[in-house]
XYZ file of C-alpha atoms in Angstrom:
725
model
C 58.703 132.257 12.467
C 62.387 133.176 12.598
C 64.920 130.352 13.303
C 67.644 131.030 15.885
C 70.652 128.942 16.877
C 71.311 129.687 20.528
C 70.282 131.668 23.614
C 72.475 134.732 22.907
C 70.862 135.067 19.507
C 67.431 134.860 21.174
C 68.363 137.689 23.536
C 69.453 139.856 20.586
C 66.098 139.615 18.778
C 63.595 142.405 19.400
C 60.725 141.795 21.790
C 57.433 140.463 20.422
C 59.126 138.118 17.941
C 58.092 134.497 17.403
C 61.225 132.348 17.180
C 62.099 128.719 16.435
C 65.052 126.856 17.910
C 66.267 123.276 18.439
C 66.811 122.609 22.161
C 66.747 119.368 24.158
C 63.737 120.218 26.381
C 61.077 118.101 28.061
C 59.008 121.137 29.048
C 58.986 124.914 28.551
C 59.852 127.713 30.981
C 59.687 131.476 31.491
C 62.853 133.526 32.056
C 61.671 136.484 34.197
C 64.990 138.335 33.734
C 64.790 138.540 29.955
C 60.962 138.252 29.919
C 61.107 135.441 27.376
C 58.751 132.458 27.323
C 60.042 129.190 25.882
C 57.378 126.679 24.746
C 58.467 123.069 24.217
C 56.727 120.670 21.819
C 55.611 118.566 24.758
C 53.741 121.564 26.217
C 51.560 121.637 23.081
C 51.262 118.002 22.072
C 51.492 116.391 25.531
C 54.323 114.508 27.263
C 53.872 111.373 25.166
C 54.859 113.340 22.067
C 58.464 113.543 23.156
C 58.602 109.824 23.715
C 57.267 109.059 20.257
C 58.746 111.810 18.125
C 61.087 110.401 15.544
C 59.852 106.908 16.167
C 61.944 104.139 14.673
C 61.049 102.644 11.379
C 58.877 99.558 11.275
C 60.318 96.105 11.053
C 60.040 95.110 7.471
C 61.625 92.536 5.174
C 65.258 93.527 4.549
C 65.660 95.794 1.467
C 66.718 94.257 -1.811
C 70.093 95.362 -3.017
C 72.216 94.821 -6.116
C 74.238 91.654 -5.636
C 71.609 89.940 -3.448
C 70.507 86.394 -4.077
C 66.795 86.516 -4.895
C 63.983 84.131 -5.752
C 61.560 84.935 -8.537
C 58.351 83.003 -7.952
C 58.236 81.791 -11.561
C 61.927 81.450 -12.398
C 63.710 80.474 -9.216
C 67.024 81.426 -7.647
C 69.161 84.090 -9.279
C 71.282 87.138 -8.559
C 69.915 90.653 -8.611
C 72.552 91.959 -11.008
C 71.376 95.500 -11.796
C 68.589 98.013 -11.844
C 68.092 99.523 -15.289
C 65.744 101.783 -17.155
C 64.175 100.966 -20.530
C 61.706 102.780 -22.731
C 58.196 101.297 -22.905
C 55.535 103.016 -25.053
C 57.613 106.218 -24.983
C 57.991 106.173 -21.183
C 61.066 105.338 -19.068
C 60.409 102.361 -16.768
C 62.558 100.690 -14.148
C 63.417 97.028 -14.677
C 65.508 94.579 -12.640
C 68.115 92.412 -14.342
C 68.322 88.919 -12.805
C 71.189 86.561 -13.663
C 70.806 82.793 -13.597
C 72.930 79.670 -14.177
C 75.382 79.955 -17.086
C 75.116 83.730 -17.295
C 71.495 83.705 -18.593
C 69.646 86.892 -17.677
C 66.083 88.054 -17.302
C 64.619 91.585 -17.292
C 61.775 91.865 -14.782
C 59.277 94.717 -15.286
C 57.962 96.902 -12.473
C 54.657 95.058 -12.117
C 56.539 91.811 -11.256
C 58.649 93.327 -8.466
C 56.245 91.887 -5.904
C 57.130 88.404 -7.152
C 60.819 88.813 -6.245
C 61.901 87.672 -2.744
C 65.216 88.051 -1.051
C 66.951 84.705 -0.532
C 69.518 85.750 2.038
C 72.633 83.568 1.693
C 75.890 84.417 0.066
C 76.084 83.948 -3.747
C 78.905 81.406 -3.558
C 76.985 79.158 -1.152
C 74.218 77.926 -3.466
C 73.657 76.894 -7.087
C 71.652 79.230 -9.269
C 68.644 77.876 -11.181
C 68.584 77.405 -14.925
C 66.140 79.538 -16.858
C 63.412 77.679 -18.780
C 64.011 74.402 -16.922
C 61.737 72.312 -14.710
C 64.172 72.157 -11.786
C 62.781 75.195 -9.950
C 59.100 74.233 -10.422
C 59.757 70.723 -9.083
C 61.638 72.055 -6.068
C 58.947 74.581 -5.283
C 56.183 72.017 -5.578
C 58.104 69.622 -3.330
C 58.582 72.272 -0.624
C 54.967 73.383 -0.978
C 53.779 69.842 -0.168
C 56.078 69.695 2.897
C 54.899 73.149 3.986
C 51.279 71.962 3.845
C 52.151 69.255 6.388
C 53.942 71.780 8.639
C 50.987 74.181 8.382
C 48.528 71.492 9.487
C 50.634 70.754 12.571
C 50.999 74.442 13.380
C 47.279 75.004 13.070
C 46.609 71.972 15.245
C 48.959 73.378 17.897
C 47.277 76.795 17.763
C 43.792 75.185 17.924
C 44.763 73.055 20.918
C 46.106 76.097 22.717
C 42.998 78.136 21.908
C 40.942 75.533 23.776
C 43.109 75.739 26.894
C 41.062 77.813 29.260
C 42.710 79.869 32.030
C 41.414 81.896 34.891
C 40.736 85.497 33.901
C 43.126 87.964 35.466
C 41.246 91.229 36.027
C 43.034 93.517 38.546
C 41.688 96.675 40.124
C 42.083 99.620 37.783
C 43.035 101.856 40.716
C 45.863 99.492 41.782
C 47.191 99.294 38.249
C 47.035 103.073 37.827
C 49.022 103.544 41.078
C 51.570 101.008 39.865
C 51.841 102.604 36.410
C 52.294 106.074 37.963
C 55.678 104.935 39.317
C 57.053 104.549 35.754
C 59.281 107.649 35.509
C 58.873 108.058 31.729
C 56.069 108.564 29.283
C 55.116 105.279 27.582
C 55.873 105.091 23.889
C 53.007 104.339 21.571
C 54.316 100.794 21.085
C 54.586 100.224 24.827
C 51.010 101.346 25.306
C 49.858 98.984 22.552
C 51.909 96.079 23.991
C 50.536 96.613 27.527
C 47.002 96.693 26.139
C 47.603 93.483 24.184
C 49.000 91.682 27.270
C 46.087 92.849 29.462
C 43.617 91.639 26.856
C 45.335 88.244 26.837
C 45.065 87.987 30.624
C 41.403 88.925 30.424
C 40.572 86.547 27.607
C 40.073 83.406 29.664
C 42.629 81.618 27.409
C 46.246 80.928 28.198
C 48.515 83.765 27.040
C 51.528 82.862 24.864
C 52.932 86.186 23.708
C 56.361 87.177 22.473
C 57.345 90.827 22.994
C 60.091 91.772 20.569
C 61.803 95.050 21.251
C 65.300 96.319 20.729
C 67.593 96.709 23.694
C 66.412 99.580 25.875
C 63.005 99.917 24.138
C 60.951 99.193 27.270
C 60.212 95.455 27.294
C 60.750 95.331 31.076
C 57.950 97.827 31.714
C 55.518 95.732 29.671
C 56.500 92.727 31.871
C 56.121 94.755 35.068
C 52.538 95.726 34.176
C 51.642 92.088 33.430
C 53.234 90.951 36.691
C 51.411 93.638 38.635
C 48.102 92.577 37.129
C 48.669 88.959 38.135
C 49.989 89.768 41.629
C 47.121 92.143 42.407
C 44.739 89.280 41.584
C 46.452 86.971 44.065
C 48.435 85.010 41.500
C 52.103 84.119 41.887
C 54.543 85.328 39.245
C 57.919 83.911 38.127
C 60.394 86.039 36.142
C 63.337 84.113 34.694
C 66.521 85.716 33.325
C 69.534 83.895 31.760
C 72.257 85.309 34.037
C 72.634 86.036 37.728
C 73.636 89.616 36.937
C 70.459 90.325 34.974
C 68.267 88.485 37.522
C 69.780 90.632 40.291
C 69.074 93.799 38.324
C 65.493 92.750 37.645
C 65.041 91.840 41.297
C 66.058 95.310 42.422
C 63.763 96.931 39.813
C 60.786 94.802 40.882
C 61.420 95.517 44.564
C 61.354 99.246 43.914
C 58.164 99.136 41.856
C 56.221 96.852 44.234
C 57.321 98.702 47.410
C 54.266 99.724 49.453
C 51.850 97.324 47.669
C 52.116 94.542 50.254
C 53.537 92.245 47.526
C 56.563 90.199 48.584
C 59.292 89.967 45.937
C 62.030 87.337 46.257
C 65.234 86.454 44.488
C 66.301 82.923 43.513
C 69.668 82.146 41.872
C 73.071 80.734 42.763
C 74.197 84.047 44.279
C 71.492 83.727 46.980
C 72.752 82.082 50.152
C 71.377 78.690 51.051
C 69.458 79.927 54.114
C 67.753 82.612 52.048
C 67.043 80.087 49.250
C 65.253 77.780 51.688
C 63.234 80.729 52.967
C 62.215 81.708 49.400
C 61.206 78.127 48.543
C 59.073 77.947 51.703
C 57.480 81.288 50.788
C 56.632 80.073 47.277
C 55.196 76.845 48.612
C 53.011 78.650 51.205
C 52.039 81.487 48.846
C 53.598 84.232 50.957
C 56.044 85.076 48.153
C 54.019 86.598 45.294
C 56.790 87.466 42.843
C 60.066 85.531 42.388
C 62.849 86.798 40.127
C 65.614 84.368 39.290
C 67.612 82.317 36.858
C 66.920 78.740 35.758
C 67.015 77.999 39.518
C 63.291 78.812 39.451
C 62.759 75.422 37.753
C 65.137 73.511 40.058
C 64.156 70.544 42.147
C 62.379 71.509 45.343
C 60.774 74.687 43.949
C 56.977 74.504 44.119
C 54.290 77.125 43.749
C 50.885 77.250 45.355
C 49.174 79.477 42.764
C 51.495 80.278 39.868
C 49.612 82.284 37.237
C 52.222 84.041 35.078
C 55.668 83.120 33.726
C 57.923 85.786 32.225
C 61.027 84.617 30.286
C 63.477 87.417 29.533
C 66.057 87.127 26.758
C 64.400 83.918 25.627
C 67.021 83.305 22.956
C 69.509 82.463 25.763
C 67.495 79.489 26.988
C 67.379 76.014 25.518
C 64.140 74.505 24.252
C 64.195 71.818 27.020
C 64.546 74.366 29.822
C 61.777 76.570 28.371
C 59.518 73.561 28.232
C 60.344 72.759 31.833
C 59.522 76.327 32.872
C 56.197 76.235 31.061
C 55.359 73.040 32.968
C 55.642 74.686 36.373
C 51.848 75.052 36.469
C 48.869 73.958 34.323
C 47.295 76.561 31.997
C 50.154 78.977 32.717
C 50.116 82.438 31.101
C 53.505 82.930 29.432
C 55.200 86.164 28.318
C 58.555 85.868 26.560
C 60.783 88.795 25.694
C 63.721 89.202 23.344
C 65.513 91.756 21.238
C 66.817 89.066 18.922
C 64.586 85.975 19.104
C 66.060 82.730 17.869
C 65.052 81.738 14.302
C 62.694 78.977 15.495
C 60.834 81.324 17.851
C 60.681 84.047 15.204
C 59.277 81.629 12.661
C 56.630 80.304 15.078
C 55.594 83.890 15.741
C 55.543 84.676 12.007
C 53.378 81.607 11.420
C 50.849 82.777 13.998
C 51.293 79.991 16.536
C 52.596 82.495 19.044
C 51.200 86.016 19.357
C 53.842 88.659 18.842
C 54.041 92.319 19.748
C 56.859 94.473 18.386
C 58.233 97.568 20.121
C 59.519 99.716 17.267
C 59.527 103.086 19.013
C 62.767 104.168 20.686
C 62.763 106.161 23.917
C 62.768 109.958 23.592
C 66.037 111.414 22.259
C 67.640 107.965 21.974
C 70.332 107.913 19.263
C 71.589 104.987 17.223
C 74.953 103.641 18.456
C 77.699 104.722 16.106
C 79.340 101.451 15.010
C 82.949 101.253 13.720
C 84.514 98.134 12.192
C 88.326 98.262 12.040
C 91.494 96.320 12.837
C 92.734 96.886 16.399
C 94.907 99.969 16.697
C 96.366 100.923 20.101
C 96.153 104.650 19.472
C 92.553 104.584 18.403
C 91.540 102.371 21.352
C 93.299 104.732 23.771
C 91.569 107.756 22.264
C 88.118 106.083 22.498
C 88.573 105.131 26.127
C 89.918 108.527 27.188
C 87.154 110.368 25.354
C 84.548 108.432 27.285
C 86.426 109.029 30.561
C 86.644 112.783 29.943
C 82.891 113.074 29.398
C 82.298 111.389 32.754
C 81.345 107.997 31.391
C 82.482 104.358 31.580
C 83.489 101.827 28.931
C 83.226 98.100 28.282
C 86.059 96.099 26.753
C 84.797 92.661 25.658
C 86.922 89.674 24.704
C 85.748 86.292 23.257
C 87.677 84.062 25.670
C 88.636 84.122 29.340
C 92.237 83.369 28.231
C 92.332 86.746 26.473
C 91.638 88.760 29.613
C 95.141 88.766 31.150
C 96.774 89.893 27.895
C 94.258 92.655 27.297
C 94.440 93.746 30.975
C 98.243 94.287 30.677
C 97.772 96.174 27.388
C 95.137 98.464 28.950
C 97.522 99.121 31.816
C 100.088 100.398 29.299
C 97.580 102.356 27.184
C 95.473 104.040 29.874
C 97.244 103.648 33.231
C 95.135 106.431 34.720
C 91.928 104.456 34.245
C 90.608 101.816 36.707
C 89.911 98.445 35.091
C 87.496 95.902 36.611
C 87.314 92.271 35.387
C 84.237 90.047 34.986
C 83.905 86.585 33.447
C 81.870 83.409 33.820
C 84.400 81.361 35.754
C 84.226 83.722 38.743
C 82.189 82.751 41.758
C 78.659 83.934 41.231
C 78.628 86.305 44.208
C 81.978 87.820 43.260
C 80.823 88.422 39.685
C 77.563 89.862 40.826
C 79.309 92.237 43.221
C 81.764 93.491 40.597
C 79.037 94.266 38.038
C 76.781 95.920 40.653
C 79.642 98.124 41.813
C 80.577 99.020 38.262
C 76.936 100.014 37.652
C 77.198 102.227 40.756
C 80.178 104.060 39.191
C 83.138 102.126 40.648
C 85.699 101.699 37.867
C 86.249 103.260 34.430
C 86.505 100.119 32.257
C 84.795 96.748 32.666
C 86.957 94.133 30.953
C 84.656 91.174 30.398
C 83.653 88.231 28.281
C 80.150 88.127 26.743
C 78.804 87.651 30.283
C 77.581 91.270 29.971
C 75.552 90.493 26.844
C 72.086 90.079 28.384
C 69.995 92.980 29.570
C 72.628 94.817 31.611
C 71.608 98.428 32.120
C 74.402 100.865 32.942
C 73.344 104.242 31.507
C 76.687 105.956 32.182
C 78.568 103.340 30.054
C 78.441 104.605 26.490
C 81.532 103.164 24.765
C 82.190 99.484 24.065
C 85.196 97.884 22.370
C 84.803 94.279 21.186
C 88.133 92.495 20.612
C 88.078 89.827 17.864
C 84.515 90.721 16.916
C 84.710 88.054 14.171
C 84.417 85.368 16.916
C 80.941 86.534 17.997
C 77.599 85.796 16.438
C 75.405 88.443 14.786
C 72.792 88.507 17.584
C 75.565 88.473 20.221
C 77.217 91.542 18.729
C 73.895 93.351 18.562
C 73.231 92.560 22.220
C 76.729 93.745 23.183
C 76.249 96.947 21.213
C 72.992 97.448 23.068
C 74.870 97.812 26.365
C 75.778 101.375 25.374
C 73.854 104.396 24.134
C 70.897 103.681 26.419
C 70.566 107.294 27.566
C 70.767 110.595 25.732
C 74.529 110.530 25.154
C 75.904 109.250 21.848
C 77.010 105.625 22.166
C 80.043 104.183 20.348
C 80.711 100.526 19.476
C 84.103 99.526 18.078
C 84.208 96.072 16.449
C 87.905 95.261 16.434
C 89.536 92.581 14.293
C 93.049 91.156 14.435
C 95.519 93.418 12.573
C 96.842 92.019 9.334
C 94.417 89.046 9.253
C 92.034 88.689 6.322
C 88.468 87.891 7.321
C 86.529 85.039 5.693
C 83.827 86.242 3.303
C 80.975 84.861 5.435
C 82.436 86.587 8.529
C 82.805 89.888 6.748
C 79.198 89.581 5.566
C 78.008 89.028 9.127
C 79.896 92.032 10.452
C 78.769 94.151 7.484
C 75.149 93.236 8.279
C 75.605 94.624 11.767
C 77.126 97.805 10.333
C 74.231 98.219 7.921
C 71.620 97.530 10.599
C 72.711 100.246 13.005
C 69.419 102.075 13.231
C 67.289 102.079 16.340
C 64.948 99.108 16.427
C 67.041 96.839 14.233
C 67.106 93.888 16.631
C 64.246 92.001 14.994
C 65.663 92.785 11.553
C 68.923 91.246 12.708
C 67.026 88.130 13.769
C 65.425 88.037 10.307
C 68.889 88.329 8.821
C 69.986 85.477 11.095
C 66.968 83.549 9.920
C 68.070 84.204 6.319
C 71.608 82.993 6.993
C 70.846 79.925 9.150
C 67.302 78.941 8.265
C 64.505 78.391 10.748
C 65.044 74.660 10.626
C 62.462 71.967 11.136
C 59.945 73.658 13.476
C 59.411 70.328 15.265
C 62.957 69.047 15.417
C 66.412 70.117 16.543
C 68.100 70.790 13.205
C 68.720 74.441 12.230
C 68.413 73.652 8.539
C 65.184 73.104 6.601
C 62.880 74.059 3.828
C 63.925 77.743 3.903
C 67.332 76.795 2.563
C 65.627 75.494 -0.558
C 63.446 78.437 -1.479
C 64.471 81.400 0.764
C 62.813 82.858 3.846
C 60.537 85.393 2.093
C 58.850 82.935 -0.271
C 58.777 80.283 2.459
C 56.819 82.637 4.683
C 54.351 83.418 1.919
C 53.732 79.724 1.212
C 53.412 79.016 4.923
C 50.839 81.788 5.387
C 48.850 80.464 2.420
C 48.987 76.830 3.674
C 48.079 77.884 7.235
C 45.047 79.814 6.001
C 43.855 76.817 3.985
C 44.486 74.455 6.947
C 42.253 76.648 9.085
C 39.490 76.309 6.494
C 39.884 79.841 5.153
C 40.722 81.120 1.682
C 44.301 81.151 0.416
C 46.042 84.247 1.812
C 47.642 85.381 -1.401
C 49.778 88.468 -0.988
C 50.189 88.807 -4.802
C 47.685 91.348 -6.113
C 46.014 90.997 -9.508
C 47.951 92.456 -12.463
C 46.406 95.587 -13.972
C 48.074 96.241 -17.336
C 47.645 99.855 -18.321
C 49.349 101.980 -20.969
C 50.530 104.347 -18.235
C 50.524 102.561 -14.882
C 52.725 105.059 -13.065
C 56.242 104.870 -11.650
C 58.754 106.337 -9.224
C 60.652 108.708 -11.538
C 64.360 109.282 -11.009
C 63.742 112.983 -10.508
C 61.617 112.106 -7.452
C 63.627 109.186 -6.008
C 67.141 109.525 -7.467
C 68.683 106.309 -6.038
C 67.809 103.197 -8.025
C 68.185 100.896 -5.006
C 65.637 102.941 -3.043
C 63.213 102.855 -5.971
C 63.536 99.077 -6.049
C 62.807 98.870 -2.328
C 59.757 101.122 -2.711
C 58.377 99.112 -5.632
C 58.913 95.860 -3.724
C 57.058 97.154 -0.644
C 54.254 98.688 -2.683
C 53.469 95.567 -4.687
C 53.120 93.468 -1.520
C 50.514 95.711 0.093
C 47.056 94.324 0.536
C 45.084 96.940 2.474
C 44.106 100.557 1.889
C 45.402 101.550 5.334
C 48.885 100.259 4.446
C 48.727 102.149 1.162
C 47.660 105.396 2.837
C 50.522 105.101 5.329
C 52.944 104.434 2.484
C 51.722 107.541 0.670
C 52.266 109.630 3.808
C 55.766 108.218 4.133
C 56.579 109.128 0.519
C 55.478 112.705 1.068
C 57.536 112.938 4.281
C 60.711 111.513 2.686
C 60.622 112.863 -0.841
C 58.190 115.804 -0.875
C 54.959 116.402 -2.775
C 53.791 113.412 -4.823
C 54.135 113.919 -8.625
C 51.571 112.691 -11.132
C 53.470 109.497 -12.053
C 53.582 108.380 -8.397
C 49.944 109.390 -7.859
C 48.978 107.158 -10.813
C 51.033 104.280 -9.424
C 49.332 104.583 -6.051
C 45.889 104.746 -7.673
C 46.585 101.624 -9.743
C 47.703 99.839 -6.568
C 44.488 100.971 -4.853
C 42.482 99.463 -7.725
C 44.521 96.241 -7.531
C 43.571 95.933 -3.842
C 39.902 96.427 -4.766
C 40.210 93.920 -7.642
C 41.706 91.308 -5.269
C 38.743 91.687 -2.907
C 36.393 91.021 -5.819
C 38.200 87.846 -6.899
C 39.813 89.300 -10.044
C 43.094 87.770 -11.157
C 44.033 90.042 -14.073
C 42.867 93.211 -15.817
C 44.098 94.116 -19.314
C 43.331 97.651 -20.460
C 43.721 98.321 -24.200
C 42.683 101.172 -26.513
C 39.458 99.386 -27.563
C 38.448 97.284 -24.600
C 39.032 96.170 -21.015
C 39.351 92.406 -20.364
C 38.864 91.063 -16.819
C 39.844 87.577 -15.692
C 38.344 86.086 -12.495
C 39.932 83.491 -10.228
C 36.645 81.591 -10.316
C 33.741 82.221 -12.680
C 31.076 84.370 -10.966
C 27.456 83.330 -11.033
C 25.173 84.537 -13.795
C 23.353 86.817 -11.330
C 26.473 88.973 -11.087
C 26.359 89.808 -14.824
C 22.668 90.639 -14.531
C 23.365 93.061 -11.688
C 26.081 95.088 -13.389
C 24.823 98.643 -13.825
C 26.148 101.730 -15.596
C 28.072 99.821 -18.331
C 26.763 99.951 -21.865
C 28.585 97.095 -23.589
C 30.039 93.951 -22.029
C 30.220 90.254 -22.851
C 31.636 87.087 -21.341
C 34.060 85.400 -23.738
C 36.582 82.563 -23.153
C 36.366 82.924 -19.391
C 36.908 86.682 -19.456
C 34.572 89.651 -19.072
C 35.052 92.101 -21.962
C 34.005 95.757 -21.684
C 34.183 98.322 -24.498
C 34.506 101.693 -22.827
C 34.454 104.858 -25.038
C 38.062 105.924 -24.284
C 41.633 105.398 -25.504
C 43.935 107.600 -23.338
C 45.739 106.361 -20.256
C 44.278 108.882 -17.805
C 40.726 108.343 -19.066
C 41.225 104.587 -18.966
C 42.038 104.856 -15.263
C 38.847 106.740 -14.591
C 36.790 104.180 -16.581
C 38.472 101.304 -14.775
C 37.722 102.826 -11.402
C 34.058 103.143 -12.374
C 33.965 99.638 -13.760
C 35.384 98.053 -10.613
C 32.816 100.037 -8.636
C 30.048 98.568 -10.811
C 31.341 95.019 -10.309
C 31.476 95.629 -6.534
C 27.861 96.813 -6.573
C 26.862 93.748 -8.634
C 28.516 91.407 -6.150
C 26.747 93.103 -3.272
C 23.371 92.851 -5.038
C 23.985 89.242 -6.095
């Protein structure tokens, strides 16, 4: 298959050739003049392929990097100082150098990488632990006891909610299919999964409490639309609540378009709605004539009553206070609730991580969506002018965002000097609601070249032709705020640009620079939840049952906190401890990621860290596929490492805590001593004995490769013995 670059080159190739070219096509075509047929990938794999090709990476724990504060489960808080290589038994192995209080250091071997967790604060903000002291152990034990109490309360909350019955919502499949057919795009795989999860919740007979996390523009609104349609088609009323009048207006128009022709009345309720219309909407909700209401917090205002409210949707939930959200949830008994956010607040994120609230993540970007190119620099008049004119010349619009209303007049005059040929519109929170709403709606319709605004545009605004944003004094905005502002651009197929501008000549505080650098580093599609995790790192989830945003996480770090919380929650439910740490298998040659395969040490560290936290074969298989995609064919050292990890997963399922493989014997340690019947049922092993709490086998082999084969067979024999016993 011959690659070609453009159409003229295609025309120059002789007839009958099979060619390959990169074009932005949603479907193929035939050119009768040149008698050439063009076949697009979507023609072969189906329309959903285009929507899911190049899907965004999954949301994972932030990668470890040199200079990070980390927590080693056995040694406490230190700094990841370096990644080095040492020789072990004639083989080069990666190790991590951790530095502790007083300059003391520790070399951590590969097999312990899974015991290292990112802490997440700046090195100057906390005191490092002392090696070989009791301080860390006491602190960890103290937090573990407190986490046990938290876990019991979380489990009690989840159990109480699981007993809350709700009327099953089961709409006509034909009605839903007609409604879905109006979605002008192919659903991404994640959207399909999220819609299925929501529909299952509504059918379960239990009250739904689901959080849909998806980056800006990843299709959360469509998931909400399907849920609302299901409820409305079953005769239930639906309330959709947005944090701003502008976003509520935009949602209202979207819902009106989608429900047109279905005999479903959609109404709008916010401070921009005139009093006569507001009274009419309230009467319609009270009588049941209004099936769907879209509004702001006005939905929970005095005098608003529903006759049959079945579903509540809260968009951009991080913009609402806990008291208001509780008031909204109290609008009806046994109310199905769907919350949506690109950057959920730390408390919500932690509740979802703990399993009290179901969570669905939309990782997959829309087809052909590109990450927004993010530039951090001091303000420069020439550069700002060039950015605004470039957007204007390609037929687009720009945002210019300032932190305070007082800044608008100054910036407006400066824009008049820089780009006098461009039309500037102004929007801020002190405007009358109707005036603000009208300005933004007209800008969205193409009136004006620049929208000069405060962060009033942060939430959910969808203006596809606006693809450049300049944020003045970006250091005065929070991390999640900046991510939301950046999400206002690059929502179509054009490249989006975000300029984070700081005051010229002013040195930024270290914490501020770290916050802005985090946004620069997390510029890939789908990074919204990762930014929330970073925010969780920096601020802490706080006491889950109080108002303070500082808590146990500050003492041991978010990663280890989550592991301990998962373990405590499992025990509180009456289940086994959910240990993510797999048993150690000590082999002469346990495999590695060689530098010739993965040249960058930081990436090797990230891969080791991910690998040693895996607990299922499906995760391991997906990881192996990813390695092959990223780095090419898997060499023998990596194949051995993956096989050892596979055996560790098997060993964990059998209750093994450690396996030591030497030249003369294999020693296996169990978490709890198995019954005598297990020993009697072991088959296919000639010599074994139980000594000092360990099972000792004497296989006839001494080489590393052969030891791996023997160990695989031995674990298989133990599995069979367990099954027979």
